[in-house]
Amino acid sequence: MNKEEIDLHASLKKYFGFSKFKGLQESVIKSLVSGDNTFVIMPTGGGKSLCYQLPALIEEGTAIIVSPLIALMKNQVDAIRAVSQHDGVAHVLNSSLNKTEIKQVKEDIKSGITKLLYVAPESLTKEENVEFLRSVTISFMAVDEAHCISEWGHDFRPEYRNLRHIIKRIGDNIPIIGLTATATPKVQEDILKSLDITDANTFKASFNRPNLYYEVRPKTKNVDADIIRFVKLNEGKSGIIYCLSRKRVEELAQVLQVNGIKAVPYHAGLDAKTRVKHQDMFLMEDVDVVVATIAFGMGIDKPDVRFVIHHDIPKSIESYYQETGRAGRDGGEGHCLAFYAYKDIEKLEKFMSGKPVAEQEIGHALLQEVVAFAESSLSRRRFILHYFGEEFDNETGEGGDMDDNVRYPKKQHEAQDNVVVLLDTVERTNDKYKSKDLVHVITGKSNALIASHKTDTMPFFGNGQDKDKRYWMALIRQVLVAGLLKKDIETYGVLRLTDGGKEFLKLPRSFKMSEDHVFDETTDDSIITASKGEGAVADERLMAMLKDLRKRNAKKLSVPPFVIFQDP
Ligand code: ADP
Ligand code: MG
């Protein structure tokens, strides 16, 4: 170890009590302290905070840390104060401070004792704050949760868009470190461009979670029963069940309770006291299951969550990854079970219909990835990691056999000739089309766009009309993951040949295609379950049923397991 390394290790021990850096931390810190712009992509729990906290503590001046969540800032400030001699070492600057407090913060910064200043982006835009920060020594700027800058991220915040401009005003040569757990190439590109740090040293950790088992099941009218069965098989283990709507959360929590499972609901519609209570009950293991909307999870750190169930499929692979990522934090077992029906995708699309067109397009593209993931017969892990721009070989990679598709493979058949048709069409149309239009071209169906290019007059038009749309969409997904085609990042979705694809065209070889799952839905209106509770009538009937059941079960008779699914 050279002197610099020894110093870093000493500081790590001194301030944080750790004897080793985790993952890429040391390289990240070296990059930042040498004054380079730095970009860090690490999964949640990877140890990103330390990447700016440690440099902030050892460098001259104050580091400004932009973070979207006041609660998280407060936790970090408390933690740093706890290991330091004086409270002035870290401050939060936000609108909740009174005049005296603001004065104190500014004095501490001027005197040089404040090493970390946490700000929400909206406070940073305030003119008086910018003016003040211009006048003091800033060591660097950290932009935590940097994906908030991108509309392609899962948590877009418009205020993040102005950051670059403000940072420039505070100081011209301040090094910037951006940090995120969002790994999609599109979001990464947005962050680098928006912060104007395309020169940054980028550090990306693997997103593989080898201890998680991924499974997707068709969502039928019996989904509640399926969930209850699963939870009962995992009795005594902690789990989270995500639902899309608050109403569904309430209903499902009740259904579980009625069936003898210790469960509580959690969503943003509950008052703060109830939310805290339910969260604590889960953390203290007074209940096994939290049924929740996505409001639950941010900052929740229960290491032994053994399963995460998605009653409703999330709106992006990103969200799916984040939410399932709450299972098995301790490295132990973690079962991720998602229920999927195409109908739910349509529901999600309907939600977006009021939004601006650009936003809808993004939402639609993200949803298509979810469809691809759910219906695909590929290794789930490989699919997810590919989505994050990471190549994963499930023959040799860690956790390679930990999903339903690998454990129970679908039938495969030779698709070499069709891959040639596909790649050939991409080549001949000069990389112009997204999947949907390309499939139109292959199956010989025109539309305005295709007609405008006169593609429908070309000899190759309709070269693959012996197979249907579903087949070609499935093949495209598998060819993408195999790396023969790629989606253009700039236009998000236009398909282009990769070098591998060009090679394949020159020298075609065997390509085994798996049959995708068919998620056809059957509906049976004679049965009422909460999952059908879209209309108030069904809900009322369900609630009445539950009430009745509770009355009958009040004497704590053993609750018959799936009793509510019988026709009343
Ligand atoms: P992220 O922001 O990437 O989600 P955090 O910064 O919150 O992750 O860190 C996650 C956990 O890892 C924290 O409990 C932190 O104390 C711990 N941690 C960070 N660095 C180290 C290290 N070098 N050794 C041991 N634990 C660490
Ligand atoms: Mg963090």
PDB file of C-alpha atoms and ligand atoms in Angstrom, residues 12 16-23 25 40 42-53 76 144-145 179-181 301 329, ligand 1:
ATOM      1  CA  LEU A  12     -12.107   4.351   6.969  1.00  0.00           C
ATOM      2  CA  PHE A  16     -16.632   4.374  10.039  1.00  0.00           C
ATOM      3  CA  GLY A  17     -14.989   1.587  12.026  1.00  0.00           C
ATOM      4  CA  PHE A  18     -14.614  -0.619   8.946  1.00  0.00           C
ATOM      5  CA  SER A  19     -11.354  -2.381   8.214  1.00  0.00           C
ATOM      6  CA  LYS A  20     -11.989  -3.040   4.513  1.00  0.00           C
ATOM      7  CA  PHE A  21     -13.502  -1.139   1.615  1.00  0.00           C
ATOM      8  CA  LYS A  22     -16.495  -2.740   0.033  1.00  0.00           C
ATOM      9  CA  GLY A  23     -16.469  -3.502  -3.688  1.00  0.00           C
ATOM     10  CA  GLN A  25     -15.356   2.017  -2.926  1.00  0.00           C
ATOM     11  CA  VAL A  40     -20.932   5.373  -9.487  1.00  0.00           C
ATOM     12  CA  MET A  42     -23.998   0.251  -7.511  1.00  0.00           C
ATOM     13  CA  PRO A  43     -27.038  -1.673  -6.386  1.00  0.00           C
ATOM     14  CA  THR A  44     -28.876  -0.552  -3.288  1.00  0.00           C
ATOM     15  CA  GLY A  45     -26.909  -1.497  -0.202  1.00  0.00           C
ATOM     16  CA  GLY A  46     -23.668  -1.449  -2.155  1.00  0.00           C
ATOM     17  CA  GLY A  47     -22.201   1.263   0.038  1.00  0.00           C
ATOM     18  CA  LYS A  48     -22.494   4.349  -2.120  1.00  0.00           C
ATOM     19  CA  SER A  49     -22.762   6.896   0.706  1.00  0.00           C
ATOM     20  CA  LEU A  50     -19.292   6.155   1.954  1.00  0.00           C
ATOM     21  CA  CYS A  51     -17.926   6.989  -1.510  1.00  0.00           C
ATOM     22  CA  TYR A  52     -18.605  10.666  -0.848  1.00  0.00           C
ATOM     23  CA  GLN A  53     -18.698  10.750   2.943  1.00  0.00           C
ATOM     24  CA  GLN A  76     -26.884  10.323   7.366  1.00  0.00           C
ATOM     25  CA  ASP A 144     -26.997  11.065  -4.817  1.00  0.00           C
ATOM     26  CA  GLU A 145     -29.899   9.177  -6.396  1.00  0.00           C
ATOM     27  CA  LEU A 179     -24.365   8.060  -7.686  1.00  0.00           C
ATOM     28  CA  THR A 180     -27.264   5.812  -8.520  1.00  0.00           C
ATOM     29  CA  ALA A 181     -28.573   2.300  -8.153  1.00  0.00           C
ATOM     30  CA  ASP A 301     -33.586  -2.335   5.727  1.00  0.00           C
ATOM     31  CA  ARG A 329     -30.335  -8.716   1.809  1.00  0.00           C
TER      32      ARG A 329
HETATM   33  P1  ADP B   1     -26.341   2.475  -0.885  1.00  0.00           P
HETATM   34  O1  ADP B   1     -26.446   3.966  -0.748  1.00  0.00           O
HETATM   35  O2  ADP B   1     -25.417   2.042  -1.966  1.00  0.00           O
HETATM   36  O3  ADP B   1     -27.677   1.809  -0.980  1.00  0.00           O
HETATM   37  P2  ADP B   1     -25.346   2.604   1.786  1.00  0.00           P
HETATM   38  O4  ADP B   1     -24.360   3.684   1.573  1.00  0.00           O
HETATM   39  O5  ADP B   1     -26.610   2.984   2.459  1.00  0.00           O
HETATM   40  O6  ADP B   1     -25.683   1.881   0.420  1.00  0.00           O
HETATM   41  O7  ADP B   1     -24.611   1.422   2.564  1.00  0.00           O
HETATM   42  C1  ADP B   1     -25.219   0.198   2.807  1.00  0.00           C
HETATM   43  C2  ADP B   1     -24.637  -0.453   4.042  1.00  0.00           C
HETATM   44  O8  ADP B   1     -23.302  -0.880   3.809  1.00  0.00           O
HETATM   45  C3  ADP B   1     -24.599   0.474   5.235  1.00  0.00           C
HETATM   46  O9  ADP B   1     -25.132  -0.215   6.334  1.00  0.00           O
HETATM   47  C4  ADP B   1     -23.126   0.764   5.401  1.00  0.00           C
HETATM   48  O10 ADP B   1     -22.804   1.021   6.752  1.00  0.00           O
HETATM   49  C5  ADP B   1     -22.489  -0.504   4.911  1.00  0.00           C
HETATM   50  N1  ADP B   1     -21.103  -0.294   4.441  1.00  0.00           N
HETATM   51  C6  ADP B   1     -20.677   0.659   3.594  1.00  0.00           C
HETATM   52  N2  ADP B   1     -19.351   0.547   3.376  1.00  0.00           N
HETATM   53  C7  ADP B   1     -18.919  -0.490   4.109  1.00  0.00           C
HETATM   54  C8  ADP B   1     -17.632  -1.112   4.312  1.00  0.00           C
HETATM   55  N3  ADP B   1     -16.543  -0.670   3.700  1.00  0.00           N
HETATM   56  N4  ADP B   1     -17.587  -2.181   5.139  1.00  0.00           N
HETATM   57  C9  ADP B   1     -18.692  -2.636   5.746  1.00  0.00           C
HETATM   58  N5  ADP B   1     -19.916  -2.097   5.605  1.00  0.00           N
HETATM   59  C10 ADP B   1     -20.030  -1.040   4.798  1.00  0.00           C
END
